[in-house]
Amino acid sequence: MGDSREKLEELLASLNGTRGNDMSRATSPGAGPRISEGTDDDNKRTRPRTYPYFQNLPYEVEDESERQRNLEEILRYLYMAVEAGDFSPGAVHWTRELKSWLGLKFDPTKEQRVKLVRLYYELALAPGIDVGVAERFSSMFMVLTKKKHYLQPGKDLFLDWRPLFRELKPFVLPSESNMIHATTVKRNHRTLTKMCTIAQFYFDPKELPQMLEEFLPYYSTSFAEGAFVTSGLINLLIPTLPASPSEEHLLPQSYLPTYFHLWSLVNRSKILDVTFLDLFSRLARDSLPAEHIEFAEHGIFTHDQAASIFTAVLRLLEIPVGQASSPYSVTVDAAAGLGILLERDQKKHPIAYHIARWIVMSLSPACLENKVTILSYLEGLIQAVETFFHPSNSGGWTKTLSQLVYYLADFFVMRWNREKSGEMEVPEGRRLNQALKRRFVLCLRDVVFMGIYAKSGTAMNFSLSTLQSLAYLEPNLILPGALQRIYPSMQGLVEVHRTTSSLRALQILLKVMVRTKGFRCHITTMLGLALPGIDANDLEKTLYTLSYLQSVCYNIPFYDLTKGKEEISGNLHAMDWITSEVGRMEQEGANVQLDYVNELSDEDEELILRSSTATFPEFLSSFLGRVFTLLENLPDASRTRSGSPEENVVNTLPAAFTPLLATLSPELYDLALNKIAEFISNHVIHQARDAMAFICNSLCKVSPQKALKRLIPMLIASIRTEIDDNGAASTRHIGSDVLPRDRGLVWNVSMLSMCVVHVGDAVLNHKQELFDIAIYMQQKCKGTPTVHISNFIHHLLLNLTGTYTVDYSIYEPDVLACGLGPEDWGRVPRPDTLNIHWHVPRREELEFAVELFSSQGEAALRSLKSLTDGTSTIQRDGTGKAWSDEVSRNLVLLRLALSGVSVLFNAEAVSKQRDQISDESNGDTEMQDANGHAPEENTGDDLNSTLEEDEEVKPTFRYAAGYLLDPEDSLYKDVHDLRERTGNLLHEVHEFLVEKQEDDVACFGPLYTAYKSWFIDVGIERSAHVLDRVTRLLAADITPYKVSGLRKEYPRPLLLRRANVYHLQRLRHNAAPRPKSDLDKQLLLDLAQSSVSLYTEVRRHAQGAGESALKVIIGSRPLVIPPLLKALEVGIKENDFARIKGAMFALIYGSLAKTIGRDWRYAPAMIKSYIAASEADKPSVQKLCSNATFQIMDFGRPSERMVILDKKITQAISPFNAEDDAKISKKRDRIKKKRAAVERRKATLSEELVNMTRTSHWKKASRTAAIVVPLGLRFDTLASDNLVDLLTKGVIDSHPGLRGLYSGALVALFSLVDTRALSQHSYKNYLLDKQHYPTKVSIPTRRDEVGWTNAHLESFKHPTTAYYIDHDHPGWLVWGKSMPAYVANPKEDMEFDDEEKRVWVQMGKILTRSWFVTFFEYLKQEPRDASADRFRTVSAILLVSAFELIHQGYASATVEDIKQEVAVVYGDGTDKHQHRATAEILGGLLGSAVDRDIKIRTEVWEFCFPMILKVFSDSLTPENSGYWTTFLHMLLQGRDPRRSWPLVEWLATLKLDVSSNAAFKESSKIQLLQQCITDAGWHFQLEKPILEDFLAHLDHPYKGVREAMGATLATIYRTRHHESYKDIPTLIKSQKQGLSIGTKPYQPTKEFSDTIHAIFEQLERWRKERTPGQQTPSSYTSGSKTVLLWLDSTLSSYECAQLTQFFPNVFMEQLLYMMDIKEDQELQGLAYLVFKHIPNIPHQRGEDAELIASLVRIGKTSPFWHQRLRVLVNMQIIYFRRLFLVSTDQQWELLDCVASMLNDSQLEVRLGAQTTLSGMIRCSPVSLRTQVVDDLNKKFTNMLLKSPLPKKPRNNLSAPSTGTSTPTPEHTKLVLTRHAAVLGLGALVQAFPYTSPPPAWIPSILATLANKANGDPGMVGQSVKTILAEFKKTRQDTWHVDLKSFTPDEVEALEGVLWKSYFA
């Protein structure tokens, strides 16, 4: 780091010296080759800015050097805060400042950014830092790195992955990070995973081997959590950036086989499928630009890998197939455990996102040259699931599928654009080209056209966005089909929902249409067709129509282009052309081709386009007419901001009108102005008032001079008429509704107030009239209308004083000057060439504004003065409301007037007051004042002297934002003077109301809203949330124009609005918190006083205003806390619930809580008051208290004592200033003092509370105890004697709730003492997780020896060993150099220092025999609710620690005492509660001996084991077995089985007793054995005798025993597998040598294969011995069930692959036999369950040949029809699930087999074969599909035609019928053949249920069926009718189109069958 100082100095010099005025980055050249240390803007970001923020402002802005100076200042303070250890508030404050600086679009240099990223990465992960503060730092880390173009991954910055891994470790590998201190708060794992997502880019690819060395040893499926955690870590942390070409071992293909192998180790898991897809998709993205990585038709993957991934994609889409069960198994993912914490957020990273990224980033032109490629697979995938996109076929898959096509198109567009712009540097040979793009679009086109009509809104949104992307890529492929679908729905020929979809499609396609030759000529026609969409009866459609219109207006000018063109006669050309085009579309149907590029000459196209614009005047008139009709018919909006459709329409109207009016030619604008003005003057429509006012505003904004001249005189005249002639607003009335009498006035005032806002200086022409009418209305009006009048004044003031854009045109002025033509349609402006017309207030406007403000403000002040001092004509008589009304009216006026001129107030002037002599004293008076409020008792403590640090007024940075007044200006003085007088008057009104009118709630509301404005509206109108609103609206409007990979290609008005938003951002930045003046203090105290008012409404208003005020006044919080605390104390004393609630809300539920928690002058009082309040006898207060418990508990958490940082990283931002060092050390000392003082305070309070707890009622005691624990437990001092006493005795308190609380706290204390001892009493070790276990040793593995793994496992068969291996993972996948182990006979014990011993001794005194007796008694009590009736691990853990104290000799009780008491607890063992208590105590006793020496261990086991044996042998019952299973689990979990050898050995040597009739006893023992094997995992080595015994008794008579045996057999075989590679290089090498997807895991051993064969041979023998039809159980049925349970358990688990080779020849037929045993339904059900698992089990490529052959064999040759029918189920599932893995030959084999089964003699089989065949054809790839359809069509048509029914002879009419005609065999065969042919043809038709229009061959098939087989009797004719009816039913929506595919004869044939009489 030595040279970093010089580097920084150089850098600073270059910054200050070499830069002139800032040039916008948008004009700098694009991303060329980088020069590393440039000082140009290139040195700031990899890609220059698109938008010139600083150029587009109407005022001079600061230069770059000033921004840099401010940044350096921020960094300097940040450095001082971090160095001094002042993280919160210090570093947090400067982080906020830095965020704000970046938010103004200022950029640090790359060097600065790198240093900051490193600093925040370090701070966010620093051990010891407060969690809340770490969240802030990690968020800043993400802000600094979120865009890749700031810092290029792999070039500009590398981060170390270890700190992140260190923080993740305690979450996911807790056994590794040892103990966690119970009272430390963990970080949020979500934040850590988010940080991984970003930091991963900056990890060095060279670190990959180290990372695998670190993670892979934890991989294990013996305890499956290890596999999930390791995979999650690999995905989150392993860098996917390409390493340098020289490092071959880091190329993706060197470790991909290993990843695939790890993936295949956990089959049937959705979590892992998602994890690995995410990993592969990032790998594909990051490897794409790297030339040295091989890239072919599957991207960087091989054919096998791509096929495996696509198979996983099919699984993930979870498409339902036939009767298949899910491909995933719940039990596998349930074992993920902590691995779930490493999943990415599914909402932000949906699975479709990963799939799409993987596919698109693997595409390249190589896909066009080969047959099997990523692209052909994608086409296969889309074709296979095509029908699932259809609206009629929706379900759980709909959203995922629509998301998938959306992301596919989006990624493709992004890659296409970035490759074109050079932003993505992709090697030439890999770049997407035209042919690839065309094929990609064709692949998705059909499904997207289906998707836009989806039933689900989400799916429709995704599909529409996809449509937009596809049209952007290939307009000529998408637009014809789109128009062909849109025209009929816009002409109202189809269902309404299609019309709304079409409107939305039009809107998103517009941008492409406008710029595409020929298609743009359709736009004006579409506008006309869209007009009927404006309809008061269908507001949703109205919304979409308006949005469409808005898009059109942003893209084309409404100018009649036929003017001056003699050759164009109106719109005739266009009309003729459109008519012919629409006809052509109808004719050609969905596959219409419109090639305008070649069909239309440019001249013709221009002619048509010009001609089409002649209809604009007509369109405008009818549009306005429809809008007026809509407004007249709008229902009353129920209430504002309810999100109702009416409200949405009112909000959308102005959004559509502003662009519409702005795009009109001058003639059309005049037309609109006249129509709107007439409408306003002739109508008063109360519910349409807001909408109409917005329209007026749009009108005036576009052309202020014209519009105001027309509207203002008219509106003012109407207002005077309403007041003078109609008596409007002459009296007040009750309620908030507007009286019919006043509606005309309110209508006109609303119009007027919206006419004068944001329209610029045109209002000056009407200055006098506006001024007079304002005064006139204020004098004359009363009641509700007065609010509207004040609003008018507010708007006028805003208009006069604000700086805003007044430019709405879609063209630059110079373009308009030249005249517009067709070439201007859809022109895209460049952001860097904008000339913006701003409104900057002129002097006359400011004078007018101040005059208006003064006249209205003074009048209101006079009026309020007279109302409060009694001189007014309106008196307070206590009955009428006139007085209150008048007060409210004036307060509202004052508030709105203040907000209206808020931009004229200057924060500095506002903070200083006239009566202060000099500015210098300002800072000091504040300090004293802030301290003056401290409670008296604090004197002598360090807290007060240290407080000033918090109050330090930090420097703020203000930037030019166009402030208009000069401090010397008279206007400046007038405005500020009036504001101050207003503040004083507000205080007087408050005093008056509180004293005289305390119940006048109506006045308090406006008063405190005025207070709020007075505080926060300084410099910007914050109360109106201007910035948020404008930003939100802009974000909504630009969404349709965003295109992935392009920057800001928006219409001009939107780019102008961006400049306006930026101006507001600067204003908002300058409105930072300001110092407080005396008046501020006075008003803040007023709000505090009313926050505890008796009246709820008053409290609410005051609290709301108070919260807002606290945010803008520095140092306001310590000012209001004391009076609020006092009020709370008084309220509690006097039982004044209203006060209590008010104070609680203000103090705990707002931003004060944080301050109180930090400021220990107030915290003790707060905590005591809270405890006192929790006794209040009022449910609402109780509720408040219980919700605040956690907040209060947080107050007591230990403060940050030590934060461990890397000095190098913090030094990097150091400004090297000697003075600062002194400041830092001073500050550090002060913080240390403060911390020490606070901790002393906490200790004192803790003692007080402990004493209080002892004497309180249980409810109060439980609250207090909850607070005491975090307050009293500390790492250094552990806990005071008093607290230890309380907790230890509290565990045996008589109240159950308190017992639970104290037990938890005592466990926390035990673990704290242990942790402290393990950390060798050092806090630093504790933070760094360095713990010294006396018994833990590291054993070197002998991994290089042959047979080492076997020797290692062999050792688990014998009890004697020198060390125990407690962890499951070492050696399961790979061996490390060493493994952690624990000494078997420890000689040394943990070392305790004096502090720890003090606690033990103190506790030991209390732990007497009688303490244990009482504790045991409580354990034996029946729990209060049934859910608590289980083995309580907490009790056992507490006992472990308590018994340890006995072993160490600290406790008064002895082991003998305990032994005697346990015997008493167990008693006779008849009661289940005795069992529960005994299990818990024995669990504790055995647990306490784990790390003791042999002597103690032996003593404990000698006592416990006989007891346990007795229970296990004789006393287990269904009621108590659960307790003992958990006991066993606690004993064995995560421990070496040899630690519990007697028990393990006893369980392993159990023999089944077939003669016993105690079924439960037998099964429960087996369940215990299973638990033992599950917990011991692959370390359990005593399985041989168990297997022999079980396999000999498979046919056990009892169901319970069989179930237990089946599950145990599966568990044994599951835990036999282990990989045990020597080391990681060996693992990687061996996987590379296998297939590219790694070696196949779970290969069955010879022994296992023999066992399986033997079992199934035995079953076959038993089957033959069983008498068919036997009702009683037999060996065959019993044995089969045991085997099935075992198979079911195995096949539902990840090791299912070990059975794949037995499917075809061993299992399949046996399962089919079992399903045929009707006498035993349980057996049938189990067999079917296992049978359905078969196709879900993953096979590797080529492994399924035998399975398919066996299915085909059974289907064709089995003598039993049930078997033939059932194999059909599996055929279809295998065909679909393995679409990408099965060879074409096998696909044909399956199709042939199913087709031949249509000839089956059994009807059910034939029908099953038909459904299966149509499903298989439907999901086949197109090439295969076409061939199959062709072959089968010929085959079945011939079958039908060649086997006609014999004609009935005519002559036997007279012969008498016997009624018993038996069909001859020949006839039966004939009928069968005909039925097979009909079903076959039906299957072909049903394979394409939604294709519209139907494929060309379908009509002839249907006609053949109708003509040749419809008349057949019985099932053949019935099948024909079903097929035809089904065909029509699925095509209801598109029948009008589909019918055109049939010839008249075919239609006739169809109708003959489908026609049903109405009466039938």
Short mmCIF file of C-alpha atoms in Angstrom, two decimals, residues 806-1054:
data_model
loop_
_atom_site.label_atom_id
_atom_site.label_comp_id
_atom_site.label_asym_id
_atom_site.label_seq_id
_atom_site.Cartn_x
_atom_site.Cartn_y
_atom_site.Cartn_z
CA VAL A 806 -43.17 24.12 -20.98
CA ASP A 807 -42.43 22.13 -24.09
CA TYR A 808 -44.65 19.27 -25.21
CA SER A 809 -43.99 19.00 -28.93
CA ILE A 810 -42.77 15.71 -30.40
CA TYR A 811 -40.44 17.66 -32.73
CA GLU A 812 -37.63 20.12 -32.24
CA PRO A 813 -38.54 23.72 -33.23
CA ASP A 814 -36.26 23.63 -36.29
CA VAL A 815 -38.01 20.51 -37.64
CA LEU A 816 -41.42 22.15 -37.25
CA ALA A 817 -40.14 25.26 -38.98
CA CYS A 818 -39.24 23.25 -42.10
CA GLY A 819 -42.71 21.71 -42.28
CA LEU A 820 -43.57 18.05 -41.58
CA GLY A 821 -43.78 15.20 -44.08
CA PRO A 822 -44.17 11.41 -44.10
CA GLU A 823 -40.46 11.02 -43.24
CA ASP A 824 -41.14 12.61 -39.84
CA TRP A 825 -43.44 9.80 -38.74
CA GLY A 826 -41.84 7.87 -35.87
CA ARG A 827 -38.71 10.02 -35.81
CA VAL A 828 -36.55 9.22 -32.78
CA PRO A 829 -34.86 12.26 -31.21
CA ARG A 830 -31.31 11.99 -29.89
CA PRO A 831 -31.11 12.79 -26.19
CA ASP A 832 -27.99 14.90 -26.71
CA THR A 833 -29.49 17.31 -29.24
CA LEU A 834 -32.53 18.51 -27.30
CA ASN A 835 -33.43 22.20 -27.17
CA ILE A 836 -35.72 22.46 -24.21
CA HIS A 837 -38.06 25.36 -23.62
CA TRP A 838 -38.11 26.03 -19.86
CA HIS A 839 -40.24 28.37 -17.82
CA VAL A 840 -37.94 30.39 -15.54
CA PRO A 841 -39.91 33.01 -13.55
CA ARG A 842 -39.33 36.60 -14.66
CA ARG A 843 -39.20 39.55 -12.28
CA GLU A 844 -42.83 40.57 -13.00
CA GLU A 845 -44.02 37.07 -12.20
CA LEU A 846 -42.17 37.03 -8.88
CA GLU A 847 -43.58 40.43 -7.97
CA PHE A 848 -47.09 39.25 -8.85
CA ALA A 849 -46.55 36.08 -6.80
CA VAL A 850 -45.31 37.96 -3.73
CA GLU A 851 -48.14 40.49 -4.02
CA LEU A 852 -50.70 37.70 -4.21
CA PHE A 853 -49.04 35.77 -1.36
CA SER A 854 -48.94 38.88 0.80
CA SER A 855 -52.52 39.97 0.11
CA GLN A 856 -53.97 36.51 0.74
CA GLY A 857 -51.59 35.68 3.61
CA GLU A 858 -52.06 38.99 5.44
CA ALA A 859 -55.83 38.71 5.10
CA ALA A 860 -55.75 35.20 6.58
CA LEU A 861 -53.47 36.33 9.44
CA ARG A 862 -55.74 39.28 10.26
CA SER A 863 -58.77 37.09 10.12
CA LEU A 864 -57.28 34.41 12.41
CA LYS A 865 -56.06 37.09 14.83
CA SER A 866 -59.51 38.57 15.13
CA LEU A 867 -61.11 35.14 15.45
CA THR A 868 -58.88 34.20 18.36
CA ASP A 869 -58.92 37.50 20.24
CA GLY A 870 -62.71 37.84 19.99
CA THR A 871 -62.81 40.98 17.82
CA SER A 872 -64.32 39.14 14.85
CA THR A 873 -67.96 39.43 13.84
CA ILE A 874 -68.19 35.65 14.06
CA GLN A 875 -68.39 34.62 17.70
CA ARG A 876 -67.65 31.35 19.44
CA ASP A 877 -71.04 30.50 20.76
CA GLY A 878 -70.31 26.83 21.44
CA THR A 879 -73.23 25.65 19.28
CA GLY A 880 -72.80 26.72 15.63
CA LYS A 881 -69.85 25.68 13.55
CA ALA A 882 -69.35 29.03 11.80
CA TRP A 883 -66.35 29.96 13.95
CA SER A 884 -64.61 26.62 13.38
CA ASP A 885 -65.34 26.88 9.66
CA GLU A 886 -63.77 30.29 9.41
CA VAL A 887 -60.66 29.18 11.35
CA SER A 888 -60.28 26.09 9.18
CA ARG A 889 -60.76 28.10 5.98
CA ASN A 890 -58.01 30.53 6.89
CA LEU A 891 -55.65 27.78 8.01
CA VAL A 892 -56.14 25.92 4.73
CA LEU A 893 -55.52 29.13 2.81
CA LEU A 894 -52.32 29.79 4.77
CA ARG A 895 -51.09 26.25 4.22
CA LEU A 896 -51.70 26.32 0.49
CA ALA A 897 -50.19 29.80 0.12
CA LEU A 898 -47.04 28.69 1.98
CA SER A 899 -46.72 25.58 -0.18
CA GLY A 900 -47.32 27.65 -3.30
CA VAL A 901 -44.25 29.81 -2.75
CA SER A 902 -42.14 27.06 -1.13
CA VAL A 903 -39.42 27.42 -3.79
CA LEU A 904 -38.81 31.01 -2.68
CA PHE A 905 -37.94 30.03 0.89
CA ASN A 906 -34.27 29.62 1.59
CA ALA A 907 -33.31 27.04 4.22
CA GLU A 908 -30.53 29.22 5.64
CA ALA A 909 -32.82 32.23 6.09
CA VAL A 910 -35.49 30.03 7.60
CA SER A 911 -33.10 28.64 10.22
CA LYS A 912 -31.84 32.06 11.29
CA GLN A 913 -34.21 34.43 12.98
CA ARG A 914 -34.49 38.17 13.11
CA ASP A 915 -33.99 38.29 16.86
CA GLN A 916 -30.65 36.48 16.90
CA ILE A 917 -27.81 38.93 17.12
CA SER A 918 -25.14 37.15 15.13
CA ASP A 919 -24.95 33.95 13.13
CA GLU A 920 -21.81 32.71 14.84
CA SER A 921 -23.51 32.06 18.17
CA ASN A 922 -26.11 29.94 16.44
CA GLY A 923 -24.26 26.63 16.72
CA ASP A 924 -23.47 26.99 20.41
CA THR A 925 -26.89 28.04 21.58
CA GLU A 926 -28.20 24.94 19.95
CA MET A 927 -25.84 22.69 21.77
CA GLN A 928 -26.73 24.06 25.15
CA ASP A 929 -30.34 23.93 24.32
CA ALA A 930 -30.24 20.35 23.26
CA ASN A 931 -28.54 19.46 26.50
CA GLY A 932 -30.82 21.64 28.54
CA HIS A 933 -33.52 19.09 28.13
CA ALA A 934 -31.62 16.27 29.70
CA PRO A 935 -33.21 14.82 32.83
CA GLU A 936 -31.61 16.23 35.97
CA GLU A 937 -30.47 12.93 37.43
CA ASN A 938 -27.86 12.60 34.67
CA THR A 939 -25.41 15.09 36.06
CA GLY A 940 -21.96 13.73 36.59
CA ASP A 941 -22.35 11.09 33.88
CA ASP A 942 -20.32 11.17 30.69
CA LEU A 943 -23.42 10.92 28.59
CA ASN A 944 -24.19 14.62 28.46
CA SER A 945 -20.72 15.72 27.52
CA THR A 946 -20.64 13.17 24.73
CA LEU A 947 -23.99 14.02 23.27
CA GLU A 948 -22.83 17.05 21.30
CA GLU A 949 -21.16 14.66 18.89
CA ASP A 950 -24.56 13.40 17.76
CA GLU A 951 -25.81 16.95 17.42
CA GLU A 952 -22.84 18.10 15.40
CA VAL A 953 -24.14 20.14 12.48
CA LYS A 954 -22.48 18.40 9.58
CA PRO A 955 -21.58 20.25 6.38
CA THR A 956 -24.18 19.97 3.64
CA PHE A 957 -23.56 20.33 -0.06
CA ARG A 958 -25.93 22.45 -2.06
CA TYR A 959 -25.92 22.58 -5.83
CA ALA A 960 -27.31 25.13 -8.25
CA ALA A 961 -31.04 24.53 -8.66
CA GLY A 962 -32.12 27.86 -10.11
CA TYR A 963 -32.93 29.76 -6.87
CA LEU A 964 -34.36 33.13 -7.90
CA LEU A 965 -34.06 35.71 -5.12
CA ASP A 966 -31.14 37.61 -3.69
CA PRO A 967 -30.94 37.95 0.13
CA GLU A 968 -30.80 41.75 -0.30
CA ASP A 969 -33.97 41.75 -2.39
CA SER A 970 -37.08 43.27 -0.82
CA LEU A 971 -39.17 40.37 -2.12
CA TYR A 972 -36.84 37.94 -0.29
CA LYS A 973 -37.33 39.80 2.96
CA ASP A 974 -41.12 40.10 2.54
CA VAL A 975 -41.59 36.41 1.86
CA HIS A 976 -39.47 35.26 4.79
CA ASP A 977 -40.98 37.82 7.11
CA LEU A 978 -44.51 36.69 6.29
CA ARG A 979 -43.53 33.06 6.78
CA GLU A 980 -42.20 33.82 10.23
CA ARG A 981 -45.29 35.78 11.24
CA THR A 982 -47.38 32.86 10.01
CA GLY A 983 -45.38 30.51 12.24
CA ASN A 984 -45.94 32.72 15.28
CA LEU A 985 -49.63 32.94 14.55
CA LEU A 986 -49.93 29.17 14.14
CA HIS A 987 -48.44 28.86 17.62
CA GLU A 988 -51.00 31.33 18.99
CA VAL A 989 -53.88 29.48 17.33
CA HIS A 990 -52.55 26.24 18.85
CA GLU A 991 -52.39 27.78 22.33
CA PHE A 992 -55.87 29.23 21.94
CA LEU A 993 -57.44 25.99 20.69
CA VAL A 994 -55.77 23.86 23.36
CA GLU A 995 -56.98 26.19 26.07
CA LYS A 996 -60.46 27.20 24.84
CA GLN A 997 -61.58 24.74 22.15
CA GLU A 998 -59.91 21.46 23.09
CA ASP A 999 -62.78 19.43 21.64
CA ASP A 1000 -62.90 21.31 18.32
CA VAL A 1001 -61.32 18.44 16.36
CA ALA A 1002 -62.30 20.04 13.03
CA CYS A 1003 -59.85 22.92 13.58
CA PHE A 1004 -56.93 20.81 14.77
CA GLY A 1005 -56.69 18.88 11.48
CA PRO A 1006 -56.08 21.93 9.25
CA LEU A 1007 -53.89 23.49 11.95
CA TYR A 1008 -51.42 20.59 12.07
CA THR A 1009 -51.49 20.12 8.30
CA ALA A 1010 -50.47 23.78 8.15
CA TYR A 1011 -47.74 23.07 10.72
CA LYS A 1012 -46.50 20.25 8.51
CA SER A 1013 -46.32 22.49 5.44
CA TRP A 1014 -44.66 25.22 7.46
CA PHE A 1015 -41.90 22.81 8.44
CA ILE A 1016 -41.32 20.78 5.31
CA ASP A 1017 -42.20 23.04 2.38
CA VAL A 1018 -38.94 24.94 2.21
CA GLY A 1019 -37.18 25.02 -1.15
CA ILE A 1020 -39.49 22.39 -2.66
CA GLU A 1021 -43.11 21.49 -2.05
CA ARG A 1022 -42.37 18.33 -0.11
CA SER A 1023 -45.87 17.92 1.27
CA ALA A 1024 -47.15 17.18 -2.24
CA HIS A 1025 -44.44 14.53 -2.86
CA VAL A 1026 -43.78 16.23 -6.18
CA LEU A 1027 -40.62 14.36 -7.03
CA ASP A 1028 -42.05 10.93 -6.22
CA ARG A 1029 -45.18 11.60 -8.23
CA VAL A 1030 -43.41 12.94 -11.29
CA THR A 1031 -40.83 10.16 -11.21
CA ARG A 1032 -43.52 7.48 -10.93
CA LEU A 1033 -45.54 8.91 -13.80
CA LEU A 1034 -42.47 9.18 -16.01
CA ALA A 1035 -41.46 5.60 -15.18
CA ALA A 1036 -44.94 4.37 -16.14
CA ASP A 1037 -44.90 6.32 -19.43
CA ILE A 1038 -41.48 5.17 -20.62
CA THR A 1039 -42.16 1.48 -19.95
CA PRO A 1040 -43.72 0.82 -23.41
CA TYR A 1041 -40.68 2.39 -25.10
CA LYS A 1042 -37.98 0.46 -23.29
CA VAL A 1043 -36.08 -1.98 -25.47
CA SER A 1044 -33.45 -4.28 -23.98
CA GLY A 1045 -29.99 -3.23 -25.04
CA LEU A 1046 -31.02 0.23 -26.29
CA ARG A 1047 -30.68 3.43 -24.28
CA LYS A 1048 -33.42 6.04 -23.91
CA GLU A 1049 -35.02 5.65 -27.33
CA TYR A 1050 -38.05 7.59 -26.13
CA PRO A 1051 -40.34 10.17 -27.77
CA ARG A 1052 -39.17 13.74 -27.27
CA PRO A 1053 -41.77 14.77 -24.63
CA LEU A 1054 -40.59 11.95 -22.37
#
